[in-house]
mmCIF file of C-alpha atoms in Angstrom:
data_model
loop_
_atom_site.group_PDB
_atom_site.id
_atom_site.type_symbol
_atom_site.label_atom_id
_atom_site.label_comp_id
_atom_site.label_asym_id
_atom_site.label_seq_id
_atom_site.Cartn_x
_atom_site.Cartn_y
_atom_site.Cartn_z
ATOM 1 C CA UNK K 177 -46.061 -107.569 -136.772
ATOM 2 C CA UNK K 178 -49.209 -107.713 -138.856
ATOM 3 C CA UNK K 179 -49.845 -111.288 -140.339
ATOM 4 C CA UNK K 180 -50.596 -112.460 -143.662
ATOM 5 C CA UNK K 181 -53.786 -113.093 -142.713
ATOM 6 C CA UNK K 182 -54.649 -109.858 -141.047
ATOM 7 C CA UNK K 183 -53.176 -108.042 -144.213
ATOM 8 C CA UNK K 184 -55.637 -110.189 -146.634
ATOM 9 C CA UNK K 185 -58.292 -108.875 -144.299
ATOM 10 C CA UNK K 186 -57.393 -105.401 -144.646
ATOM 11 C CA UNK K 187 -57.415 -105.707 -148.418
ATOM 12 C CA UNK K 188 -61.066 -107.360 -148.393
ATOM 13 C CA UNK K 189 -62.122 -104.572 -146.342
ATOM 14 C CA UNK K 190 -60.951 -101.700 -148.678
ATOM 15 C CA UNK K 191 -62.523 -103.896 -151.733
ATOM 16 C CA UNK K 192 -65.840 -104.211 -149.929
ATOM 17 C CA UNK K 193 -66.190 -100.579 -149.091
ATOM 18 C CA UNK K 194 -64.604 -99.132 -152.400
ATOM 19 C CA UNK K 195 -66.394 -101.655 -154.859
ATOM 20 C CA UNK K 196 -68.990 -104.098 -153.497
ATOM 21 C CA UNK K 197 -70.053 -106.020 -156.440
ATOM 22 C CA UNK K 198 -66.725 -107.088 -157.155
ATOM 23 C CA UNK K 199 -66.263 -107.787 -153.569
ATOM 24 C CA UNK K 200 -69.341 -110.427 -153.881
ATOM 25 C CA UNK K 201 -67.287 -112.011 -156.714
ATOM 26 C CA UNK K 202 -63.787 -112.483 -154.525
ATOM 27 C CA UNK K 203 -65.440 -114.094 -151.667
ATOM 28 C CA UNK K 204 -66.410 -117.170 -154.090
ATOM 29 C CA UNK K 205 -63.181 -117.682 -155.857
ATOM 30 C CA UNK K 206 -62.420 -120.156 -152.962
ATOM 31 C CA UNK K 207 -65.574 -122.526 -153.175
ATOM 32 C CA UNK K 208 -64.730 -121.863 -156.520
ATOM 33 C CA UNK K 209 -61.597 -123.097 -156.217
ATOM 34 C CA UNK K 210 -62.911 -126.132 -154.391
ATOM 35 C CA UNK K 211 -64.971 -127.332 -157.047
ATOM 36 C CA UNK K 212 -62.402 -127.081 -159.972
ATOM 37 C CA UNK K 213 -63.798 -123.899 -161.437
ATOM 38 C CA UNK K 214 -60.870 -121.735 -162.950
ATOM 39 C CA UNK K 215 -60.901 -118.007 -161.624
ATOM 40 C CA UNK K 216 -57.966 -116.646 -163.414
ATOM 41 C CA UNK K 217 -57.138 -112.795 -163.356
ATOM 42 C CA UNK K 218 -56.467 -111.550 -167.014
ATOM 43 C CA UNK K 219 -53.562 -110.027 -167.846
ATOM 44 C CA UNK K 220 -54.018 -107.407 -171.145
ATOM 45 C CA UNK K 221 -50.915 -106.229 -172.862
ATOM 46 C CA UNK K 222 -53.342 -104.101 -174.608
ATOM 47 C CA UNK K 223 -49.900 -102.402 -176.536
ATOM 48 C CA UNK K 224 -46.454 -103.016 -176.743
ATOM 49 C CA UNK K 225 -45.122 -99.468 -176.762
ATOM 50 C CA UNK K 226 -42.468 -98.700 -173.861
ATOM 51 C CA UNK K 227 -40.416 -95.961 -173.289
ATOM 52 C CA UNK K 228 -37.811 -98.428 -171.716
ATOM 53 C CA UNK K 229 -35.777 -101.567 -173.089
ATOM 54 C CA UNK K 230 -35.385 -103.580 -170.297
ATOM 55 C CA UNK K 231 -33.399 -106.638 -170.577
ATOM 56 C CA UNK K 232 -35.944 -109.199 -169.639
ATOM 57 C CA UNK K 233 -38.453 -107.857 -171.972
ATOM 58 C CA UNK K 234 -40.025 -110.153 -175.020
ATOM 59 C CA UNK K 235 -42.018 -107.440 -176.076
ATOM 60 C CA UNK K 236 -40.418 -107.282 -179.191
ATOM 61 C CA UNK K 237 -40.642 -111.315 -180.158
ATOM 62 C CA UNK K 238 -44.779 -110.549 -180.147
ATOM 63 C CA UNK K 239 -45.090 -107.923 -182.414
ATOM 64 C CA UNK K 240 -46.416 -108.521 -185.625
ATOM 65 C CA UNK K 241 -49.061 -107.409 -187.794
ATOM 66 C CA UNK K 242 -52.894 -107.886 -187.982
ATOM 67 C CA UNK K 243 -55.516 -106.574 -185.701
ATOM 68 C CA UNK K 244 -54.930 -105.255 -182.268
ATOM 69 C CA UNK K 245 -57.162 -104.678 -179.599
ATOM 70 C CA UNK K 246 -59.237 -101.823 -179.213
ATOM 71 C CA UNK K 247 -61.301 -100.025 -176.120
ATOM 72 C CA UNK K 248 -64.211 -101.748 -177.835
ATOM 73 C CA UNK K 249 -62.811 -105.211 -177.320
ATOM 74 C CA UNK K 250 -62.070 -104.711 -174.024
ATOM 75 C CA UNK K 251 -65.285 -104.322 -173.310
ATOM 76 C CA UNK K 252 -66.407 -107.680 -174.904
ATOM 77 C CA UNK K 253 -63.622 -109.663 -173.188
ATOM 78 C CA UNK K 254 -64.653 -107.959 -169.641
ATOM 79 C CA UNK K 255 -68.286 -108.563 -170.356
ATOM 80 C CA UNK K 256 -67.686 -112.063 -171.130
ATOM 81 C CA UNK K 257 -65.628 -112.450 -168.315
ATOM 82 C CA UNK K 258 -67.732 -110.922 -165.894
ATOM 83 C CA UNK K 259 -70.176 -113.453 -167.257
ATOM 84 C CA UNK K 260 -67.724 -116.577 -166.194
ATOM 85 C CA UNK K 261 -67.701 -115.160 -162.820
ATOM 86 C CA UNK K 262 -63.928 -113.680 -163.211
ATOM 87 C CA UNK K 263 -63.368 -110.693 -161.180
ATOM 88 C CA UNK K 264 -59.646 -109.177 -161.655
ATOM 89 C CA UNK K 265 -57.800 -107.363 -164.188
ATOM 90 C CA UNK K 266 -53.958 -106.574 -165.030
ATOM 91 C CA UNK K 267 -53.003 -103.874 -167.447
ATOM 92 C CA UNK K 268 -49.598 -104.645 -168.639
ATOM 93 C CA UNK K 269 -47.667 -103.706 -171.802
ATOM 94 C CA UNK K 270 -45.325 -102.215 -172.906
ATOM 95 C CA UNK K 271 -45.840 -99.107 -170.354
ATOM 96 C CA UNK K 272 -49.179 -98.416 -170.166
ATOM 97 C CA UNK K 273 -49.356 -94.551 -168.795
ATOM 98 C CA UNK K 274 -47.857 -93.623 -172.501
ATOM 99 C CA UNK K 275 -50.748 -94.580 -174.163
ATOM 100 C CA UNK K 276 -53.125 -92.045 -175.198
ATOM 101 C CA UNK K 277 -56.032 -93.900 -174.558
ATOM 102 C CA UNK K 278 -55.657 -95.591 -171.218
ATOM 103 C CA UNK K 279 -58.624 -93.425 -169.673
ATOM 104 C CA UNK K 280 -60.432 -95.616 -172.009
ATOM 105 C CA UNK K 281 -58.796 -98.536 -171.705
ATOM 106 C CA UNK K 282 -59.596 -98.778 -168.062
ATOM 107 C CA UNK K 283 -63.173 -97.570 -168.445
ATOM 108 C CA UNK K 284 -63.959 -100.455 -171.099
ATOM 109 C CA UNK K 285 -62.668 -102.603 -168.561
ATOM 110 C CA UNK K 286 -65.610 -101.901 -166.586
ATOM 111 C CA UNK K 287 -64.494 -100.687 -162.913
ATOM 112 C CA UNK K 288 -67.328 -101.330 -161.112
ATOM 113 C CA UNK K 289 -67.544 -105.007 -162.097
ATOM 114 C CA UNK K 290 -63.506 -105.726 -161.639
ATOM 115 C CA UNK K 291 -60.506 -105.536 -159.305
ATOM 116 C CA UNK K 292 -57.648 -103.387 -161.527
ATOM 117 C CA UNK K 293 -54.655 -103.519 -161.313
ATOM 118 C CA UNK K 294 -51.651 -101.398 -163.879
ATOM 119 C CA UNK K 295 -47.961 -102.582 -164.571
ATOM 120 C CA UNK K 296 -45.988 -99.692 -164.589
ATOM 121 C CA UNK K 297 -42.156 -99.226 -164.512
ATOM 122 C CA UNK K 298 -43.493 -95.491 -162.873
ATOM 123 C CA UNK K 299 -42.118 -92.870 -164.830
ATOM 124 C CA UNK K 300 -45.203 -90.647 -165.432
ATOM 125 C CA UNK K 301 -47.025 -91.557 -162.398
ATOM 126 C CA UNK K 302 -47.141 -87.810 -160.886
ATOM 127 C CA UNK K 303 -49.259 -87.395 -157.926
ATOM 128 C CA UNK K 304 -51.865 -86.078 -160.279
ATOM 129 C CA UNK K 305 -51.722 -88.750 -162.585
ATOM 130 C CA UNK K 306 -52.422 -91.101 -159.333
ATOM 131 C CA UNK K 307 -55.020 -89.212 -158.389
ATOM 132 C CA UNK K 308 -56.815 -89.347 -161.878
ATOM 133 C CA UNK K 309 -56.460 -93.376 -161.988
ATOM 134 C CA UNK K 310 -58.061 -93.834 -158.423
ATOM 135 C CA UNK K 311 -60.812 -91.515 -159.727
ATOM 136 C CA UNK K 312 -61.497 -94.224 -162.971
ATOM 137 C CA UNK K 313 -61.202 -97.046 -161.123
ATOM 138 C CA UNK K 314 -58.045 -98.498 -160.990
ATOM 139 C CA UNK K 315 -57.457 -100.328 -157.138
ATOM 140 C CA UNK K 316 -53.600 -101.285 -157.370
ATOM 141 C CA UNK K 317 -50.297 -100.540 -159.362
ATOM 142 C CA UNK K 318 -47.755 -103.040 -159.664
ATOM 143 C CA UNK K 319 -44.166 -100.811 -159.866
ATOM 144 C CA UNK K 320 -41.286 -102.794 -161.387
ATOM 145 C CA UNK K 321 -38.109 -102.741 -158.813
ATOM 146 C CA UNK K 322 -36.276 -105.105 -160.142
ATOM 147 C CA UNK K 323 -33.148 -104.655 -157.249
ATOM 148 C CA UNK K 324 -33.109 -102.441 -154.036
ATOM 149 C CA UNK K 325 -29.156 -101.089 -155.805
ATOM 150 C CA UNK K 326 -30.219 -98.198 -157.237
ATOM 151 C CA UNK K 327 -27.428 -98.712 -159.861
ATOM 152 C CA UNK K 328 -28.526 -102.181 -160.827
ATOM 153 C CA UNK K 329 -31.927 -101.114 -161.358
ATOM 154 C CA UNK K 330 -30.873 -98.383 -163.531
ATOM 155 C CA UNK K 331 -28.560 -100.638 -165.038
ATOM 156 C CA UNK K 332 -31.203 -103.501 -166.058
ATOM 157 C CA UNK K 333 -33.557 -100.773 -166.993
ATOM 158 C CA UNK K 334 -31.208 -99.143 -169.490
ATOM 159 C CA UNK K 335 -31.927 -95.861 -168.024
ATOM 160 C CA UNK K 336 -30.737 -93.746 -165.491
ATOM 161 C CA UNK K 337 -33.062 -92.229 -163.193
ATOM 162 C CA UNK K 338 -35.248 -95.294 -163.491
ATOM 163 C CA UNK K 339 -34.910 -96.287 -159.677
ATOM 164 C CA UNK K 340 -35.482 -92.498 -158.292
ATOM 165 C CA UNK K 341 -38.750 -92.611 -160.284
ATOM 166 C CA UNK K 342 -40.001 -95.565 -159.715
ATOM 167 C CA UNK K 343 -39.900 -95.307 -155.384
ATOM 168 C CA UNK K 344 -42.035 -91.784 -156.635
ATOM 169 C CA UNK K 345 -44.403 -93.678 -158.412
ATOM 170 C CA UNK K 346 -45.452 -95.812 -155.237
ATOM 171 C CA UNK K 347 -45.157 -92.723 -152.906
ATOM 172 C CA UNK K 348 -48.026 -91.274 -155.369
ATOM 173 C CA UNK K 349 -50.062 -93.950 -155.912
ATOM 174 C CA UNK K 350 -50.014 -94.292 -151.903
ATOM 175 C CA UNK K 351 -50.789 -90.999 -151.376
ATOM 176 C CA UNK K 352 -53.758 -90.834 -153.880
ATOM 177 C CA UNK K 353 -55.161 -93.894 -152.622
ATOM 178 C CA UNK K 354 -54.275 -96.645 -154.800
ATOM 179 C CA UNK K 355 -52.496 -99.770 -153.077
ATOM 180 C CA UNK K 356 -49.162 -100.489 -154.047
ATOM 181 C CA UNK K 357 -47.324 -103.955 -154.808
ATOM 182 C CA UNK K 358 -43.479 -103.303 -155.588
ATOM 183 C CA UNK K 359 -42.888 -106.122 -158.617
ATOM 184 C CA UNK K 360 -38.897 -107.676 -158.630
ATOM 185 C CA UNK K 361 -37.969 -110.019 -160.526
ATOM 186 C CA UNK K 362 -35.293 -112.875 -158.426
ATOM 187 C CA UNK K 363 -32.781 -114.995 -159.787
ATOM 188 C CA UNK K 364 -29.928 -117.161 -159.242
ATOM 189 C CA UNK K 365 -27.778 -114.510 -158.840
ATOM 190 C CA UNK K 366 -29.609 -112.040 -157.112
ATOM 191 C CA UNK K 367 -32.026 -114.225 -154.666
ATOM 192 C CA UNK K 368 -30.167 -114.516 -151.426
ATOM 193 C CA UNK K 369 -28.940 -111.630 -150.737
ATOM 194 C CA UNK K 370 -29.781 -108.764 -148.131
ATOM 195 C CA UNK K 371 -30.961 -106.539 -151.068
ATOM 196 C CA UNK K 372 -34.210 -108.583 -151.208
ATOM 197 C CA UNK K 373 -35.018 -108.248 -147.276
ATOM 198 C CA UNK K 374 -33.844 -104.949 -147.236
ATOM 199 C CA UNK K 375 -36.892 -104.549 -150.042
ATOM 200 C CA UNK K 376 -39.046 -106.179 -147.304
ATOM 201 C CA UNK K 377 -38.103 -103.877 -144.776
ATOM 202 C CA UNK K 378 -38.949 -100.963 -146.737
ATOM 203 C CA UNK K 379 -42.262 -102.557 -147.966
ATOM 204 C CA UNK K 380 -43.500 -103.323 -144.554
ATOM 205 C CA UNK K 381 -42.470 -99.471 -143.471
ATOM 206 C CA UNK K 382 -44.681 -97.884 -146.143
ATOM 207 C CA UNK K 383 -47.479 -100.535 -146.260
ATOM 208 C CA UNK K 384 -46.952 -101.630 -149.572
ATOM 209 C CA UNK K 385 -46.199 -105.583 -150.973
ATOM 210 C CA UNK K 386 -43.946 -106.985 -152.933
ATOM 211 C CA UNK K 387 -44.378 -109.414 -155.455
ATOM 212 C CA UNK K 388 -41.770 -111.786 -155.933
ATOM 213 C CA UNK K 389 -41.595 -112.791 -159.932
ATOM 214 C CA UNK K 390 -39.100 -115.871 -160.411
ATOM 215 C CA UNK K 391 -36.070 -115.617 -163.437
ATOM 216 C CA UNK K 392 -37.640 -117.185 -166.299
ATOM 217 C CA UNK K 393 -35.666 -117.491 -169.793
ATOM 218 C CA UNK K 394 -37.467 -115.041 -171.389
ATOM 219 C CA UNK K 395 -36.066 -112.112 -173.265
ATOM 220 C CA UNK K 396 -32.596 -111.798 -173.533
ATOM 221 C CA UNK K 397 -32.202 -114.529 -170.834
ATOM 222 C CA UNK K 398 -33.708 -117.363 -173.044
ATOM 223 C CA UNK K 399 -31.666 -120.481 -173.103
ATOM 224 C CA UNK K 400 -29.954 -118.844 -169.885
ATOM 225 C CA UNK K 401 -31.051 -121.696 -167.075
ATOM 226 C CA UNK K 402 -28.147 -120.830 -165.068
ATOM 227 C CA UNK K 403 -30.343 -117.717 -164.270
ATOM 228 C CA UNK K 404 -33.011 -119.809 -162.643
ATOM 229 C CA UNK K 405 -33.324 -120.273 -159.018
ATOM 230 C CA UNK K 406 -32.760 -123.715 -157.054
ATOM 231 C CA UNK K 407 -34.410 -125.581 -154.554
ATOM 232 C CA UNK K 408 -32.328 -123.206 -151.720
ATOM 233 C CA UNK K 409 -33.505 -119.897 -153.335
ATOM 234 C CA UNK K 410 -37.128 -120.948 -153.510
ATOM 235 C CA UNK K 411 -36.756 -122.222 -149.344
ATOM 236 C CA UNK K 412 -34.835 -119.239 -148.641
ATOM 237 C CA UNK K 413 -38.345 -117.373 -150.519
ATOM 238 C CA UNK K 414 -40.139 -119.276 -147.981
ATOM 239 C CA UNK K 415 -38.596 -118.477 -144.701
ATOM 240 C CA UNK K 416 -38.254 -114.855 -145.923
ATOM 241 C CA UNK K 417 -42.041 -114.570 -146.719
ATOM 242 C CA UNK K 418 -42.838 -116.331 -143.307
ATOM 243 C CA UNK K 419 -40.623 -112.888 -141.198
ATOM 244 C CA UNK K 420 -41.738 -110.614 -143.975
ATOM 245 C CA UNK K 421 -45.369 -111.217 -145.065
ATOM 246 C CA UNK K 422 -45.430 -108.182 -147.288
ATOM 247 C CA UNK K 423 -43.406 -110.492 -149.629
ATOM 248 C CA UNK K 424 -44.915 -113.153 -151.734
ATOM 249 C CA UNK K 425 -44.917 -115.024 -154.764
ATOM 250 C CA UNK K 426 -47.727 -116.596 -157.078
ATOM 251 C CA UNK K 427 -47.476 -120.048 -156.005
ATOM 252 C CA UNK K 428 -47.579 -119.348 -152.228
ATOM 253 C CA UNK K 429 -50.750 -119.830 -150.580
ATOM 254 C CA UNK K 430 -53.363 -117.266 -150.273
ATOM 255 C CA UNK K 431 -56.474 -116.655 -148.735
ATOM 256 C CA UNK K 432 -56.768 -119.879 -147.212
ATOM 257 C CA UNK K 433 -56.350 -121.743 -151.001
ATOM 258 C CA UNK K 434 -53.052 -123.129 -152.172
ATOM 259 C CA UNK K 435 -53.369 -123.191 -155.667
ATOM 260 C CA UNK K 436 -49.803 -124.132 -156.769
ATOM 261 C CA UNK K 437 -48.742 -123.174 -160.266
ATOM 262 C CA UNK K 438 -51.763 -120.878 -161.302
ATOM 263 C CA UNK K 439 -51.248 -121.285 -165.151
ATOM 264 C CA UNK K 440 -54.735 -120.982 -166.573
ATOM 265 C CA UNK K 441 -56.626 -121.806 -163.445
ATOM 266 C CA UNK K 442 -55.324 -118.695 -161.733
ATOM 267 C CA UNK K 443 -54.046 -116.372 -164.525
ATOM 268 C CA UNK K 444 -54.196 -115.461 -167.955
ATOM 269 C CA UNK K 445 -52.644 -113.952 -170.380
ATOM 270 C CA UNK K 446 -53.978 -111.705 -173.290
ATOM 271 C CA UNK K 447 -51.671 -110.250 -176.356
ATOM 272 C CA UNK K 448 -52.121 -106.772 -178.079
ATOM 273 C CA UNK K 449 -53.221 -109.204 -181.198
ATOM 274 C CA UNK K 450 -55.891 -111.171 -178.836
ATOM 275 C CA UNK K 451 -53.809 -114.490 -178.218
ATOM 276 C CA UNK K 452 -54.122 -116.017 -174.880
ATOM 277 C CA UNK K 453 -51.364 -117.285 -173.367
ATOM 278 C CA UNK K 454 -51.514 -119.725 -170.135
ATOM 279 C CA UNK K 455 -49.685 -117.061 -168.422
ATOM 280 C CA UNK K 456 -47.200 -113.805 -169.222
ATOM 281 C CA UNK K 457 -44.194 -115.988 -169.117
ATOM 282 C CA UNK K 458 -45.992 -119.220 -171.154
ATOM 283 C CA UNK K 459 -45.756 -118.287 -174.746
ATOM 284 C CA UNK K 460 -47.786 -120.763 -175.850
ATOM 285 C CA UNK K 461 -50.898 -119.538 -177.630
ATOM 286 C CA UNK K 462 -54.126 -121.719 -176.434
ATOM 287 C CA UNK K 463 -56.650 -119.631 -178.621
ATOM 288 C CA UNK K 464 -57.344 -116.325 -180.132
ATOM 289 C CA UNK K 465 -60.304 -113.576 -178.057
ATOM 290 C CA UNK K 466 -60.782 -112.682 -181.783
ATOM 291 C CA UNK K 467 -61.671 -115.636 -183.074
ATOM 292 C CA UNK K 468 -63.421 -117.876 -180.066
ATOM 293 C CA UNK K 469 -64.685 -117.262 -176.599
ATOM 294 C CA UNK K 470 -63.044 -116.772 -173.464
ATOM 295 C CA UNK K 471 -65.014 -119.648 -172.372
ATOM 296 C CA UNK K 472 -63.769 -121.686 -174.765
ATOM 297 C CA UNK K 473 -60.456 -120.471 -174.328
ATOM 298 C CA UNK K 474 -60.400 -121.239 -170.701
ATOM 299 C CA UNK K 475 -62.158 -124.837 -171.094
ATOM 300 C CA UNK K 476 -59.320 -125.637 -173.616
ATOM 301 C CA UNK K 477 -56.615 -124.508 -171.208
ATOM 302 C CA UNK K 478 -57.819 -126.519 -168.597
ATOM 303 C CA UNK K 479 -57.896 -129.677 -170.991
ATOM 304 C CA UNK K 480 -53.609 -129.736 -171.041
ATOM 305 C CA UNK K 481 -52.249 -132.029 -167.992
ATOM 306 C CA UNK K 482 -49.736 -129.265 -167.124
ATOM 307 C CA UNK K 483 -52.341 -126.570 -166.365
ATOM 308 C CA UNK K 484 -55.001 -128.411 -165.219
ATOM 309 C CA UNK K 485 -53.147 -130.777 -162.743
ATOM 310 C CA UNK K 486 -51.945 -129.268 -159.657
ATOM 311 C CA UNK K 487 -48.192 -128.305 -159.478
ATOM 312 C CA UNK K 488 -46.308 -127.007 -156.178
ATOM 313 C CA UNK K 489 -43.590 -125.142 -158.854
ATOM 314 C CA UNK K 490 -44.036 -122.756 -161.108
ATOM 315 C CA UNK K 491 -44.093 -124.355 -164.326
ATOM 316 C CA UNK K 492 -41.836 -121.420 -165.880
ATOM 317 C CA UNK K 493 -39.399 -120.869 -163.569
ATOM 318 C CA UNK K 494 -39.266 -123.775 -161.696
ATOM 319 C CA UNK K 495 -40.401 -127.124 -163.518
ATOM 320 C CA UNK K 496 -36.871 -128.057 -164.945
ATOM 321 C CA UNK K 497 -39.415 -130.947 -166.898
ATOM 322 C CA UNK K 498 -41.616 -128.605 -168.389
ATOM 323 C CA UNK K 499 -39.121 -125.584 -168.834
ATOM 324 C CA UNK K 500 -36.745 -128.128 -171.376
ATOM 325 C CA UNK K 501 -39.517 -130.136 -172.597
ATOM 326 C CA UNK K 502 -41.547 -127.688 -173.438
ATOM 327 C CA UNK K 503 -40.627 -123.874 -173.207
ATOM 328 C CA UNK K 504 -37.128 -124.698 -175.211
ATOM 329 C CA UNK K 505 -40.258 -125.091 -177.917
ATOM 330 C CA UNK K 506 -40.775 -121.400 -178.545
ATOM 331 C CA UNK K 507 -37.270 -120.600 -178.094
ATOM 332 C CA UNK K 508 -36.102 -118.081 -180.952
ATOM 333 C CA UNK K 509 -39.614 -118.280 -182.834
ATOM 334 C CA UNK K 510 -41.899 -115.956 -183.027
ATOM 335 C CA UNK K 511 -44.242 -115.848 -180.092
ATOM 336 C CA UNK K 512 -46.424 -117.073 -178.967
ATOM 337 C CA UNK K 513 -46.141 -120.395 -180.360
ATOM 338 C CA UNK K 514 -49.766 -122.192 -180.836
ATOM 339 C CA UNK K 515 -50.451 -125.495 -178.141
ATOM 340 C CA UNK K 516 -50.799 -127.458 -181.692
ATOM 341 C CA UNK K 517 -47.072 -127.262 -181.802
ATOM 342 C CA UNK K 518 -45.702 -127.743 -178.475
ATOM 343 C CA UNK K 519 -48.846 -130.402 -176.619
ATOM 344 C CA UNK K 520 -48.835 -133.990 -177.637
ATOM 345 C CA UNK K 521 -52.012 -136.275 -177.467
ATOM 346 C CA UNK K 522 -50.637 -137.457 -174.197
ATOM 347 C CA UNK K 523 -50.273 -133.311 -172.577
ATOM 348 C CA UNK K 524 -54.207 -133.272 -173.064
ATOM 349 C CA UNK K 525 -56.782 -134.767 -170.169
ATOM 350 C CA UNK K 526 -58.731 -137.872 -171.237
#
């Protein structure tokens, strides 16, 4: 069975060959790491459009009006960030192969200077349309499988057909190149149960990952704790990731650094309107790309206890302290909610 380790190798391999300068940038995060210096990879919902209404979605608690980003400010938040040292890139949404501009959406992103990766739920990722995204640079799609029942999926996904396409979309991507990380989303409900390691199975068959995302009450699940997982469901995540390393989770170790929660110091998120949130499931704005640095952004980040001290849970999904002291604080607002409303004096470092 190939290891963890052997499979990180792999991927540093392919990064090296296909995109050296960015490969030069990876091999630091961990001294990095060691000296307290935040290498988060930015995640852009450059646009909220969607051709799907999933139930988990918050999409619609963002929008609002006012300035939105643009291919041109792309290219000022990758510059800056490629100044900083940062070296990955997520573009999320909304569904971002609808959007008549992604070709230069990913080009303003620079390539050559970052790791990217697309969110996709996979419905117009044709072989073709693979093909094309290799070409501009893009290194990885994230597919949204949210359960191995095809009916379920369908079901959560308010669309039928939604499963059929989305197993396409990674048998594309595969073919054309691109490496593949199945995205499902695990609850209270759902952890446990064969469906998951049957996912695992099927991952480690067709050389792909999977990318366990945690319930959070987000969406039409906010307020819904019940749908969180427990102490047995993240152990049982554990000992399945330990058979099946294809499958993994954010606050699991990786390449030799164990990071915990990864809020700021390992991930950020960006808004169509330029907030930046601590992560996607955080909706706590700590600062505005339009109107201040990234720098400054990240240094303020890293200034709250929560984010900058480490944290073994994820603070979202996990943290029962943190979820009801302070994501119940955005709850039915309109998002994101700015730090000034939700920190304390005491949240912030000395």
């Amino acid at each position: 069975m190939t290891t963890e380790k052997e499979i990180e190798k792999q991927k540093r391999e392919k990064l090296k060959k296909e995109k050296p300068l960015v490969f030069e940038k990876v091999i630091k995060i961990e001294e990095r790491f060691k000296q307290g210096i935040p290498t988060p990879i930015i995640d852009i919902a450059y646009s909220y459009a969607c051709n799907l209404k999933c139930q988990h979605c918050t999409a619609s608690r963002f929008k609002k009006e006012g300035r939105k980003l643009t291919p041109q400010d792309l290219l000022n938040i990758s510059s800056q960030a490629h100044a900083l040292g940062l070296c990955q890139f997520c573009i999320s949404g909304g569904e971002p192969l609808i959007l008549k501009d992604i070709d230069e959406v990913i080009i303003a992103l620079q390539p050559n200077k970052f790791h990217l990766t697309m969110s996709t739920n996979g419905h117009f990722m044709t072989l073709e349309k693979a093909r094309h995204l290799k070409e501009l640079g893009l290194d990885k799609i994230k597919i949204s499988l949210d359960d191995f029942d095809e009916k379920k999926h369908d079901s959560n996904r308010n669309s039928e057909g939604a499963y059929r396409k989305a197993i396409d979309a990674m048998m594309n991507a595969k073919e054309a190149g691109l490496s593949v990380v199945i995205q499902t989303v695990v609850t209270r409900q759902n952890c446990q149960t064969d469906r998951l390691i049957q996912m695992a199975e099927f991952a480690k068959e067709y050389d792909f990952t999977i990318d366990v995302l945690i319930a959070r009450c987000t969406g039409e699940w906010e307020g819904k704790h019940e749908m969180l997982i427990n102490e047995d469901d993240a152990d049982f995540l554990r000992r399945a990731h330990n058979k099946y390393p294809v499958l993994h989770r954010d606050t699991f170790p990786s390449y030799g650094m164990d990071k915990g929660c990864g809020c700021v110091n390992a991930c950020l998120h960006i808004t169509q309107y330029g907030d930046v949130l601590p992560c996607v499931y955080v909706h706590i704005g700590i600062g505005n790309i339009f109107e201040e640095s990234l720098k400054n952004i990240i240094e303020r980040g890293m200034n709250i206890k929560h984010f900058k001290n480490y944290n073994p849970k994820c603070l979202s999904g996990e943290d029962r302290n943190f979820i009801e002291n302070y994501m119940t604080k955005f709850y039915g607002k309109p998002l994101p909610v700015p730090y000034t409303e939700v920190f304390a004096k005491d949240d912030f470092c000395d």
